[in-house]
Amino acid sequence: MKGPLECLSQARFGIVWGAIGSAMCCYDASVKYAKSRIMFKKPIASFQLIQNKLAWMLREITKAQLLAFHLGKAKDSDKATPEMVSLGKMNNVDIAMKVAQMARDIHGANGILNEYPVMRHMANLESVSLQGTHDIHNLILGRWITGISSFE
């Protein structure tokens, strides 16, 4: 990854991994909360919709980890391109934001309290999503796929 996009690509590469950390923290907090929050005389972790959300979160985090690992291997062998980093950043921030939103849902009204890490991660993820929006990343990927730039 050499050239004018190097600095931006390095920052985005860090975000690829940081987004996973945020998602994992939200997931871990949700599992802990769901096991301890009692409703109708049983933990909400026993409810089908909560289990479905937790399973979805784990699946998406695992996919994000695999993408980041693949990107890291490409970077270690000097085969990573700015477009690959852009794809990883867009994907992992998107997944992490959805995980954080789902974690907030699991926490209910408590999800917005400082007592739990969910809202802090939601705000942080929102800020990094602005460092190259989905639209910009899709334009970068579109140029990479087609070889034709849609912007100048």
PDB file of N, CA and C in Angstrom, residues 9-111:
ATOM      1  N   SER A   9      -5.257   4.780   4.341  1.00  0.00           N
ATOM      2  CA  SER A   9      -5.401   3.323   4.411  1.00  0.00           C
ATOM      3  C   SER A   9      -4.927   2.780   5.754  1.00  0.00           C
ATOM      4  N   GLN A  10      -3.855   3.355   6.289  1.00  0.00           N
ATOM      5  CA  GLN A  10      -3.366   2.913   7.602  1.00  0.00           C
ATOM      6  C   GLN A  10      -4.405   3.199   8.685  1.00  0.00           C
ATOM      7  N   ALA A  11      -5.000   4.385   8.636  1.00  0.00           N
ATOM      8  CA  ALA A  11      -6.024   4.736   9.625  1.00  0.00           C
ATOM      9  C   ALA A  11      -7.236   3.820   9.482  1.00  0.00           C
ATOM     10  N   ARG A  12      -7.644   3.581   8.255  1.00  0.00           N
ATOM     11  CA  ARG A  12      -8.803   2.711   8.020  1.00  0.00           C
ATOM     12  C   ARG A  12      -8.514   1.275   8.443  1.00  0.00           C
ATOM     13  N   PHE A  13      -7.283   0.828   8.260  1.00  0.00           N
ATOM     14  CA  PHE A  13      -6.913  -0.520   8.694  1.00  0.00           C
ATOM     15  C   PHE A  13      -7.090  -0.655  10.208  1.00  0.00           C
ATOM     16  N   GLY A  14      -6.682   0.375  10.934  1.00  0.00           N
ATOM     17  CA  GLY A  14      -6.883   0.370  12.384  1.00  0.00           C
ATOM     18  C   GLY A  14      -8.355   0.344  12.755  1.00  0.00           C
ATOM     19  N   ILE A  15      -9.170   1.050  11.989  1.00  0.00           N
ATOM     20  CA  ILE A  15     -10.609   1.079  12.246  1.00  0.00           C
ATOM     21  C   ILE A  15     -11.228  -0.290  11.984  1.00  0.00           C
ATOM     22  N   VAL A  16     -10.711  -1.015  10.982  1.00  0.00           N
ATOM     23  CA  VAL A  16     -11.198  -2.373  10.699  1.00  0.00           C
ATOM     24  C   VAL A  16     -11.157  -3.211  11.977  1.00  0.00           C
ATOM     25  N   TRP A  17     -10.036  -3.121  12.693  1.00  0.00           N
ATOM     26  CA  TRP A  17      -9.860  -3.902  13.920  1.00  0.00           C
ATOM     27  C   TRP A  17     -10.579  -3.264  15.104  1.00  0.00           C
ATOM     28  N   GLY A  18     -10.549  -1.958  15.199  1.00  0.00           N
ATOM     29  CA  GLY A  18     -11.214  -1.275  16.307  1.00  0.00           C
ATOM     30  C   GLY A  18     -12.714  -1.509  16.324  1.00  0.00           C
ATOM     31  N   ALA A  19     -13.303  -1.571  15.143  1.00  0.00           N
ATOM     32  CA  ALA A  19     -14.747  -1.830  15.052  1.00  0.00           C
ATOM     33  C   ALA A  19     -15.081  -3.201  15.630  1.00  0.00           C
ATOM     34  N   ILE A  20     -14.206  -4.166  15.385  1.00  0.00           N
ATOM     35  CA  ILE A  20     -14.422  -5.509  15.945  1.00  0.00           C
ATOM     36  C   ILE A  20     -14.388  -5.450  17.472  1.00  0.00           C
ATOM     37  N   GLY A  21     -13.446  -4.705  18.016  1.00  0.00           N
ATOM     38  CA  GLY A  21     -13.363  -4.570  19.471  1.00  0.00           C
ATOM     39  C   GLY A  21     -14.627  -3.960  20.060  1.00  0.00           C
ATOM     40  N   SER A  22     -15.157  -2.941  19.399  1.00  0.00           N
ATOM     41  CA  SER A  22     -16.405  -2.330  19.865  1.00  0.00           C
ATOM     42  C   SER A  22     -17.554  -3.325  19.810  1.00  0.00           C
ATOM     43  N   ALA A  23     -17.635  -4.053  18.706  1.00  0.00           N
ATOM     44  CA  ALA A  23     -18.708  -5.042  18.553  1.00  0.00           C
ATOM     45  C   ALA A  23     -18.598  -6.127  19.619  1.00  0.00           C
ATOM     46  N   MET A  24     -17.380  -6.589  19.872  1.00  0.00           N
ATOM     47  CA  MET A  24     -17.180  -7.641  20.875  1.00  0.00           C
ATOM     48  C   MET A  24     -17.571  -7.156  22.272  1.00  0.00           C
ATOM     49  N   CYS A  25     -17.240  -5.920  22.589  1.00  0.00           N
ATOM     50  CA  CYS A  25     -17.597  -5.373  23.898  1.00  0.00           C
ATOM     51  C   CYS A  25     -19.118  -5.298  24.044  1.00  0.00           C
ATOM     52  N   CYS A  26     -19.795  -4.846  22.992  1.00  0.00           N
ATOM     53  CA  CYS A  26     -21.259  -4.767  23.030  1.00  0.00           C
ATOM     54  C   CYS A  26     -21.877  -6.157  23.144  1.00  0.00           C
ATOM     55  N   TYR A  27     -21.312  -7.115  22.427  1.00  0.00           N
ATOM     56  CA  TYR A  27     -21.801  -8.494  22.488  1.00  0.00           C
ATOM     57  C   TYR A  27     -21.607  -9.070  23.897  1.00  0.00           C
ATOM     58  N   ASP A  28     -20.405  -8.933  24.426  1.00  0.00           N
ATOM     59  CA  ASP A  28     -20.117  -9.457  25.769  1.00  0.00           C
ATOM     60  C   ASP A  28     -21.038  -8.830  26.818  1.00  0.00           C
ATOM     61  N   ALA A  29     -21.238  -7.511  26.712  1.00  0.00           N
ATOM     62  CA  ALA A  29     -22.126  -6.829  27.656  1.00  0.00           C
ATOM     63  C   ALA A  29     -23.559  -7.339  27.515  1.00  0.00           C
ATOM     64  N   SER A  30     -23.961  -7.638  26.297  1.00  0.00           N
ATOM     65  CA  SER A  30     -25.324  -8.130  26.056  1.00  0.00           C
ATOM     66  C   SER A  30     -25.534  -9.525  26.625  1.00  0.00           C
ATOM     67  N   VAL A  31     -24.545 -10.392  26.450  1.00  0.00           N
ATOM     68  CA  VAL A  31     -24.650 -11.746  27.009  1.00  0.00           C
ATOM     69  C   VAL A  31     -24.754 -11.662  28.533  1.00  0.00           C
ATOM     70  N   LYS A  32     -23.876 -10.876  29.130  1.00  0.00           N
ATOM     71  CA  LYS A  32     -23.876 -10.729  30.590  1.00  0.00           C
ATOM     72  C   LYS A  32     -25.205 -10.145  31.073  1.00  0.00           C
ATOM     73  N   TYR A  33     -25.669  -9.108  30.393  1.00  0.00           N
ATOM     74  CA  TYR A  33     -26.920  -8.461  30.781  1.00  0.00           C
ATOM     75  C   TYR A  33     -28.099  -9.418  30.624  1.00  0.00           C
ATOM     76  N   ALA A  34     -28.160 -10.113  29.493  1.00  0.00           N
ATOM     77  CA  ALA A  34     -29.284 -11.022  29.227  1.00  0.00           C
ATOM     78  C   ALA A  34     -29.349 -12.160  30.243  1.00  0.00           C
ATOM     79  N   LYS A  35     -28.201 -12.596  30.715  1.00  0.00           N
ATOM     80  CA  LYS A  35     -28.188 -13.670  31.720  1.00  0.00           C
ATOM     81  C   LYS A  35     -28.607 -13.168  33.100  1.00  0.00           C
ATOM     82  N   SER A  36     -28.363 -11.898  33.376  1.00  0.00           N
ATOM     83  CA  SER A  36     -28.649 -11.372  34.715  1.00  0.00           C
ATOM     84  C   SER A  36     -29.987 -10.627  34.808  1.00  0.00           C
ATOM     85  N   ARG A  37     -30.521 -10.174  33.692  1.00  0.00           N
ATOM     86  CA  ARG A  37     -31.784  -9.410  33.707  1.00  0.00           C
ATOM     87  C   ARG A  37     -32.953 -10.384  33.787  1.00  0.00           C
ATOM     88  N   ILE A  38     -33.689 -10.292  34.873  1.00  0.00           N
ATOM     89  CA  ILE A  38     -34.816 -11.195  35.110  1.00  0.00           C
ATOM     90  C   ILE A  38     -36.118 -10.501  34.700  1.00  0.00           C
ATOM     91  N   MET A  39     -36.909 -11.213  33.910  1.00  0.00           N
ATOM     92  CA  MET A  39     -38.221 -10.729  33.510  1.00  0.00           C
ATOM     93  C   MET A  39     -39.178 -11.923  33.520  1.00  0.00           C
ATOM     94  N   PHE A  40     -40.314 -11.744  34.120  1.00  0.00           N
ATOM     95  CA  PHE A  40     -41.284 -12.841  34.249  1.00  0.00           C
ATOM     96  C   PHE A  40     -40.653 -14.065  34.922  1.00  0.00           C
ATOM     97  N   LYS A  41     -39.829 -13.790  35.917  1.00  0.00           N
ATOM     98  CA  LYS A  41     -39.203 -14.815  36.764  1.00  0.00           C
ATOM     99  C   LYS A  41     -38.154 -15.673  36.054  1.00  0.00           C
ATOM    100  N   LYS A  42     -37.630 -15.179  34.943  1.00  0.00           N
ATOM    101  CA  LYS A  42     -36.532 -15.901  34.286  1.00  0.00           C
ATOM    102  C   LYS A  42     -35.646 -14.911  33.536  1.00  0.00           C
ATOM    103  N   PRO A  43     -34.389 -15.289  33.306  1.00  0.00           N
ATOM    104  CA  PRO A  43     -33.478 -14.368  32.607  1.00  0.00           C
ATOM    105  C   PRO A  43     -33.939 -14.150  31.163  1.00  0.00           C
ATOM    106  N   ILE A  44     -33.771 -12.930  30.692  1.00  0.00           N
ATOM    107  CA  ILE A  44     -34.189 -12.657  29.311  1.00  0.00           C
ATOM    108  C   ILE A  44     -33.358 -13.461  28.311  1.00  0.00           C
ATOM    109  N   ALA A  45     -32.222 -13.980  28.748  1.00  0.00           N
ATOM    110  CA  ALA A  45     -31.410 -14.845  27.877  1.00  0.00           C
ATOM    111  C   ALA A  45     -32.170 -16.110  27.488  1.00  0.00           C
ATOM    112  N   SER A  46     -33.219 -16.437  28.205  1.00  0.00           N
ATOM    113  CA  SER A  46     -34.004 -17.631  27.875  1.00  0.00           C
ATOM    114  C   SER A  46     -35.049 -17.353  26.791  1.00  0.00           C
ATOM    115  N   PHE A  47     -35.217 -16.099  26.411  1.00  0.00           N
ATOM    116  CA  PHE A  47     -36.222 -15.751  25.406  1.00  0.00           C
ATOM    117  C   PHE A  47     -35.663 -15.974  24.001  1.00  0.00           C
ATOM    118  N   GLN A  48     -36.497 -16.496  23.122  1.00  0.00           N
ATOM    119  CA  GLN A  48     -36.060 -16.823  21.764  1.00  0.00           C
ATOM    120  C   GLN A  48     -35.514 -15.608  21.015  1.00  0.00           C
ATOM    121  N   LEU A  49     -36.192 -14.475  21.112  1.00  0.00           N
ATOM    122  CA  LEU A  49     -35.738 -13.298  20.368  1.00  0.00           C
ATOM    123  C   LEU A  49     -34.376 -12.807  20.856  1.00  0.00           C
ATOM    124  N   ILE A  50     -34.132 -12.913  22.142  1.00  0.00           N
ATOM    125  CA  ILE A  50     -32.823 -12.514  22.678  1.00  0.00           C
ATOM    126  C   ILE A  50     -31.749 -13.479  22.182  1.00  0.00           C
ATOM    127  N   GLN A  51     -32.028 -14.775  22.243  1.00  0.00           N
ATOM    128  CA  GLN A  51     -31.060 -15.762  21.755  1.00  0.00           C
ATOM    129  C   GLN A  51     -30.789 -15.566  20.266  1.00  0.00           C
ATOM    130  N   ASN A  52     -31.820 -15.247  19.500  1.00  0.00           N
ATOM    131  CA  ASN A  52     -31.647 -14.988  18.072  1.00  0.00           C
ATOM    132  C   ASN A  52     -30.718 -13.791  17.846  1.00  0.00           C
ATOM    133  N   LYS A  53     -30.922 -12.739  18.613  1.00  0.00           N
ATOM    134  CA  LYS A  53     -30.074 -11.549  18.484  1.00  0.00           C
ATOM    135  C   LYS A  53     -28.629 -11.861  18.864  1.00  0.00           C
ATOM    136  N   LEU A  54     -28.443 -12.592  19.948  1.00  0.00           N
ATOM    137  CA  LEU A  54     -27.080 -12.938  20.372  1.00  0.00           C
ATOM    138  C   LEU A  54     -26.386 -13.817  19.339  1.00  0.00           C
ATOM    139  N   ALA A  55     -27.115 -14.765  18.770  1.00  0.00           N
ATOM    140  CA  ALA A  55     -26.533 -15.634  17.741  1.00  0.00           C
ATOM    141  C   ALA A  55     -26.163 -14.827  16.503  1.00  0.00           C
ATOM    142  N   TRP A  56     -27.027 -13.895  16.104  1.00  0.00           N
ATOM    143  CA  TRP A  56     -26.739 -13.046  14.947  1.00  0.00           C
ATOM    144  C   TRP A  56     -25.483 -12.216  15.206  1.00  0.00           C
ATOM    145  N   MET A  57     -25.397 -11.643  16.399  1.00  0.00           N
ATOM    146  CA  MET A  57     -24.244 -10.817  16.744  1.00  0.00           C
ATOM    147  C   MET A  57     -22.951 -11.627  16.653  1.00  0.00           C
ATOM    148  N   LEU A  58     -22.951 -12.825  17.232  1.00  0.00           N
ATOM    149  CA  LEU A  58     -21.755 -13.669  17.207  1.00  0.00           C
ATOM    150  C   LEU A  58     -21.370 -14.030  15.774  1.00  0.00           C
ATOM    151  N   ARG A  59     -22.348 -14.369  14.958  1.00  0.00           N
ATOM    152  CA  ARG A  59     -22.073 -14.725  13.562  1.00  0.00           C
ATOM    153  C   ARG A  59     -21.438 -13.554  12.808  1.00  0.00           C
ATOM    154  N   GLU A  60     -22.007 -12.377  12.950  1.00  0.00           N
ATOM    155  CA  GLU A  60     -21.496 -11.209  12.228  1.00  0.00           C
ATOM    156  C   GLU A  60     -20.113 -10.794  12.732  1.00  0.00           C
ATOM    157  N   ILE A  61     -19.892 -10.863  14.036  1.00  0.00           N
ATOM    158  CA  ILE A  61     -18.570 -10.535  14.587  1.00  0.00           C
ATOM    159  C   ILE A  61     -17.531 -11.518  14.060  1.00  0.00           C
ATOM    160  N   THR A  62     -17.883 -12.786  13.998  1.00  0.00           N
ATOM    161  CA  THR A  62     -16.949 -13.800  13.489  1.00  0.00           C
ATOM    162  C   THR A  62     -16.596 -13.528  12.035  1.00  0.00           C
ATOM    163  N   LYS A  63     -17.572 -13.165  11.222  1.00  0.00           N
ATOM    164  CA  LYS A  63     -17.292 -12.834   9.819  1.00  0.00           C
ATOM    165  C   LYS A  63     -16.380 -11.610   9.719  1.00  0.00           C
ATOM    166  N   ALA A  64     -16.630 -10.611  10.565  1.00  0.00           N
ATOM    167  CA  ALA A  64     -15.784  -9.413  10.564  1.00  0.00           C
ATOM    168  C   ALA A  64     -14.351  -9.758  10.966  1.00  0.00           C
ATOM    169  N   GLN A  65     -14.200 -10.653  11.941  1.00  0.00           N
ATOM    170  CA  GLN A  65     -12.862 -11.081  12.361  1.00  0.00           C
ATOM    171  C   GLN A  65     -12.134 -11.785  11.222  1.00  0.00           C
ATOM    172  N   LEU A  66     -12.840 -12.637  10.508  1.00  0.00           N
ATOM    173  CA  LEU A  66     -12.216 -13.354   9.394  1.00  0.00           C
ATOM    174  C   LEU A  66     -11.776 -12.391   8.300  1.00  0.00           C
ATOM    175  N   LEU A  67     -12.606 -11.402   7.996  1.00  0.00           N
ATOM    176  CA  LEU A  67     -12.228 -10.415   6.986  1.00  0.00           C
ATOM    177  C   LEU A  67     -10.994  -9.638   7.445  1.00  0.00           C
ATOM    178  N   ALA A  68     -10.976  -9.222   8.703  1.00  0.00           N
ATOM    179  CA  ALA A  68      -9.833  -8.469   9.227  1.00  0.00           C
ATOM    180  C   ALA A  68      -8.566  -9.319   9.225  1.00  0.00           C
ATOM    181  N   PHE A  69      -8.694 -10.583   9.586  1.00  0.00           N
ATOM    182  CA  PHE A  69      -7.542 -11.482   9.572  1.00  0.00           C
ATOM    183  C   PHE A  69      -7.006 -11.634   8.148  1.00  0.00           C
ATOM    184  N   HIS A  70      -7.895 -11.826   7.186  1.00  0.00           N
ATOM    185  CA  HIS A  70      -7.490 -11.948   5.778  1.00  0.00           C
ATOM    186  C   HIS A  70      -6.798 -10.666   5.314  1.00  0.00           C
ATOM    187  N   LEU A  71      -7.349  -9.530   5.682  1.00  0.00           N
ATOM    188  CA  LEU A  71      -6.752  -8.251   5.308  1.00  0.00           C
ATOM    189  C   LEU A  71      -5.382  -8.085   5.965  1.00  0.00           C
ATOM    190  N   GLY A  72      -5.256  -8.510   7.219  1.00  0.00           N
ATOM    191  CA  GLY A  72      -3.968  -8.432   7.907  1.00  0.00           C
ATOM    192  C   GLY A  72      -2.908  -9.288   7.236  1.00  0.00           C
ATOM    193  N   LYS A  73      -3.300 -10.488   6.798  1.00  0.00           N
ATOM    194  CA  LYS A  73      -2.353 -11.348   6.086  1.00  0.00           C
ATOM    195  C   LYS A  73      -1.932 -10.704   4.769  1.00  0.00           C
ATOM    196  N   ALA A  74      -2.879 -10.096   4.066  1.00  0.00           N
ATOM    197  CA  ALA A  74      -2.549  -9.414   2.812  1.00  0.00           C
ATOM    198  C   ALA A  74      -1.613  -8.239   3.079  1.00  0.00           C
ATOM    199  N   LYS A  75      -1.851  -7.517   4.152  1.00  0.00           N
ATOM    200  CA  LYS A  75      -0.996  -6.378   4.506  1.00  0.00           C
ATOM    201  C   LYS A  75       0.409  -6.857   4.858  1.00  0.00           C
ATOM    202  N   ASP A  76       0.505  -7.947   5.622  1.00  0.00           N
ATOM    203  CA  ASP A  76       1.814  -8.489   5.995  1.00  0.00           C
ATOM    204  C   ASP A  76       2.628  -8.915   4.780  1.00  0.00           C
ATOM    205  N   SER A  77       1.966  -9.343   3.730  1.00  0.00           N
ATOM    206  CA  SER A  77       2.673  -9.784   2.520  1.00  0.00           C
ATOM    207  C   SER A  77       2.697  -8.702   1.441  1.00  0.00           C
ATOM    208  N   ASP A  78       2.419  -7.454   1.830  1.00  0.00           N
ATOM    209  CA  ASP A  78       2.419  -6.303   0.912  1.00  0.00           C
ATOM    210  C   ASP A  78       1.477  -6.492  -0.276  1.00  0.00           C
ATOM    211  N   LYS A  79       0.379  -7.200  -0.072  1.00  0.00           N
ATOM    212  CA  LYS A  79      -0.597  -7.401  -1.141  1.00  0.00           C
ATOM    213  C   LYS A  79      -1.895  -6.636  -0.896  1.00  0.00           C
ATOM    214  N   ALA A  80      -1.998  -5.967   0.231  1.00  0.00           N
ATOM    215  CA  ALA A  80      -3.216  -5.210   0.536  1.00  0.00           C
ATOM    216  C   ALA A  80      -3.262  -3.949  -0.313  1.00  0.00           C
ATOM    217  N   THR A  81      -4.433  -3.635  -0.795  1.00  0.00           N
ATOM    218  CA  THR A  81      -4.642  -2.415  -1.573  1.00  0.00           C
ATOM    219  C   THR A  81      -5.545  -1.478  -0.778  1.00  0.00           C
ATOM    220  N   PRO A  82      -5.529  -0.184  -1.113  1.00  0.00           N
ATOM    221  CA  PRO A  82      -6.457   0.730  -0.437  1.00  0.00           C
ATOM    222  C   PRO A  82      -7.916   0.294  -0.599  1.00  0.00           C
ATOM    223  N   GLU A  83      -8.228  -0.308  -1.728  1.00  0.00           N
ATOM    224  CA  GLU A  83      -9.600  -0.770  -1.952  1.00  0.00           C
ATOM    225  C   GLU A  83      -9.971  -1.905  -1.003  1.00  0.00           C
ATOM    226  N   MET A  84      -9.041  -2.803  -0.748  1.00  0.00           N
ATOM    227  CA  MET A  84      -9.291  -3.896   0.196  1.00  0.00           C
ATOM    228  C   MET A  84      -9.526  -3.341   1.602  1.00  0.00           C
ATOM    229  N   VAL A  85      -8.725  -2.352   1.966  1.00  0.00           N
ATOM    230  CA  VAL A  85      -8.880  -1.731   3.282  1.00  0.00           C
ATOM    231  C   VAL A  85     -10.223  -1.004   3.355  1.00  0.00           C
ATOM    232  N   SER A  86     -10.591  -0.341   2.279  1.00  0.00           N
ATOM    233  CA  SER A  86     -11.873   0.354   2.221  1.00  0.00           C
ATOM    234  C   SER A  86     -13.030  -0.620   2.411  1.00  0.00           C
ATOM    235  N   LEU A  87     -12.954  -1.756   1.751  1.00  0.00           N
ATOM    236  CA  LEU A  87     -13.973  -2.798   1.891  1.00  0.00           C
ATOM    237  C   LEU A  87     -14.051  -3.287   3.340  1.00  0.00           C
ATOM    238  N   GLY A  88     -12.893  -3.536   3.941  1.00  0.00           N
ATOM    239  CA  GLY A  88     -12.862  -4.006   5.324  1.00  0.00           C
ATOM    240  C   GLY A  88     -13.416  -2.986   6.297  1.00  0.00           C
ATOM    241  N   LYS A  89     -13.051  -1.732   6.105  1.00  0.00           N
ATOM    242  CA  LYS A  89     -13.526  -0.676   6.999  1.00  0.00           C
ATOM    243  C   LYS A  89     -15.033  -0.525   6.882  1.00  0.00           C
ATOM    244  N   MET A  90     -15.530  -0.470   5.654  1.00  0.00           N
ATOM    245  CA  MET A  90     -16.966  -0.298   5.444  1.00  0.00           C
ATOM    246  C   MET A  90     -17.738  -1.465   6.055  1.00  0.00           C
ATOM    247  N   ASN A  91     -17.299  -2.668   5.786  1.00  0.00           N
ATOM    248  CA  ASN A  91     -17.982  -3.861   6.277  1.00  0.00           C
ATOM    249  C   ASN A  91     -17.969  -3.934   7.802  1.00  0.00           C
ATOM    250  N   ASN A  92     -16.806  -3.773   8.392  1.00  0.00           N
ATOM    251  CA  ASN A  92     -16.689  -3.994   9.832  1.00  0.00           C
ATOM    252  C   ASN A  92     -17.336  -2.895  10.661  1.00  0.00           C
ATOM    253  N   VAL A  93     -17.270  -1.660  10.186  1.00  0.00           N
ATOM    254  CA  VAL A  93     -17.961  -0.587  10.905  1.00  0.00           C
ATOM    255  C   VAL A  93     -19.469  -0.799  10.804  1.00  0.00           C
ATOM    256  N   ASP A  94     -19.941  -1.202   9.627  1.00  0.00           N
ATOM    257  CA  ASP A  94     -21.369  -1.463   9.453  1.00  0.00           C
ATOM    258  C   ASP A  94     -21.837  -2.571  10.397  1.00  0.00           C
ATOM    259  N   ILE A  95     -21.098  -3.655  10.442  1.00  0.00           N
ATOM    260  CA  ILE A  95     -21.452  -4.763  11.340  1.00  0.00           C
ATOM    261  C   ILE A  95     -21.417  -4.304  12.796  1.00  0.00           C
ATOM    262  N   ALA A  96     -20.368  -3.594  13.170  1.00  0.00           N
ATOM    263  CA  ALA A  96     -20.236  -3.152  14.562  1.00  0.00           C
ATOM    264  C   ALA A  96     -21.374  -2.208  14.953  1.00  0.00           C
ATOM    265  N   MET A  97     -21.775  -1.335  14.036  1.00  0.00           N
ATOM    266  CA  MET A  97     -22.888  -0.428  14.335  1.00  0.00           C
ATOM    267  C   MET A  97     -24.186  -1.212  14.543  1.00  0.00           C
ATOM    268  N   LYS A  98     -24.405  -2.208  13.710  1.00  0.00           N
ATOM    269  CA  LYS A  98     -25.618  -3.024  13.859  1.00  0.00           C
ATOM    270  C   LYS A  98     -25.574  -3.846  15.147  1.00  0.00           C
ATOM    271  N   VAL A  99     -24.401  -4.353  15.494  1.00  0.00           N
ATOM    272  CA  VAL A  99     -24.255  -5.091  16.754  1.00  0.00           C
ATOM    273  C   VAL A  99     -24.543  -4.160  17.932  1.00  0.00           C
ATOM    274  N   ALA A 100     -24.011  -2.942  17.885  1.00  0.00           N
ATOM    275  CA  ALA A 100     -24.239  -1.985  18.973  1.00  0.00           C
ATOM    276  C   ALA A 100     -25.724  -1.634  19.088  1.00  0.00           C
ATOM    277  N   GLN A 101     -26.386  -1.459  17.957  1.00  0.00           N
ATOM    278  CA  GLN A 101     -27.824  -1.165  17.986  1.00  0.00           C
ATOM    279  C   GLN A 101     -28.607  -2.332  18.579  1.00  0.00           C
ATOM    280  N   MET A 102     -28.228  -3.536  18.208  1.00  0.00           N
ATOM    281  CA  MET A 102     -28.903  -4.714  18.741  1.00  0.00           C
ATOM    282  C   MET A 102     -28.620  -4.857  20.237  1.00  0.00           C
ATOM    283  N   ALA A 103     -27.405  -4.529  20.643  1.00  0.00           N
ATOM    284  CA  ALA A 103     -27.061  -4.573  22.067  1.00  0.00           C
ATOM    285  C   ALA A 103     -27.907  -3.573  22.843  1.00  0.00           C
ATOM    286  N   ARG A 104     -28.101  -2.409  22.267  1.00  0.00           N
ATOM    287  CA  ARG A 104     -28.956  -1.413  22.918  1.00  0.00           C
ATOM    288  C   ARG A 104     -30.379  -1.952  23.059  1.00  0.00           C
ATOM    289  N   ASP A 105     -30.864  -2.635  22.038  1.00  0.00           N
ATOM    290  CA  ASP A 105     -32.200  -3.245  22.110  1.00  0.00           C
ATOM    291  C   ASP A 105     -32.272  -4.277  23.235  1.00  0.00           C
ATOM    292  N   ILE A 106     -31.255  -5.110  23.343  1.00  0.00           N
ATOM    293  CA  ILE A 106     -31.237  -6.145  24.387  1.00  0.00           C
ATOM    294  C   ILE A 106     -31.231  -5.509  25.773  1.00  0.00           C
ATOM    295  N   HIS A 107     -30.510  -4.413  25.913  1.00  0.00           N
ATOM    296  CA  HIS A 107     -30.428  -3.723  27.198  1.00  0.00           C
ATOM    297  C   HIS A 107     -31.688  -2.907  27.500  1.00  0.00           C
ATOM    298  N   GLY A 108     -32.559  -2.753  26.521  1.00  0.00           N
ATOM    299  CA  GLY A 108     -33.761  -1.946  26.726  1.00  0.00           C
ATOM    300  C   GLY A 108     -33.396  -0.514  27.069  1.00  0.00           C
ATOM    301  N   ALA A 109     -34.159   0.096  27.959  1.00  0.00           N
ATOM    302  CA  ALA A 109     -33.895   1.487  28.349  1.00  0.00           C
ATOM    303  C   ALA A 109     -32.526   1.636  29.005  1.00  0.00           C
ATOM    304  N   ASN A 110     -32.018   0.569  29.609  1.00  0.00           N
ATOM    305  CA  ASN A 110     -30.688   0.625  30.224  1.00  0.00           C
ATOM    306  C   ASN A 110     -29.582   0.791  29.183  1.00  0.00           C
ATOM    307  N   GLY A 111     -29.881   0.503  27.931  1.00  0.00           N
ATOM    308  CA  GLY A 111     -28.877   0.580  26.876  1.00  0.00           C
ATOM    309  C   GLY A 111     -28.326   1.967  26.626  1.00  0.00           C
TER     310      GLY A 111
END
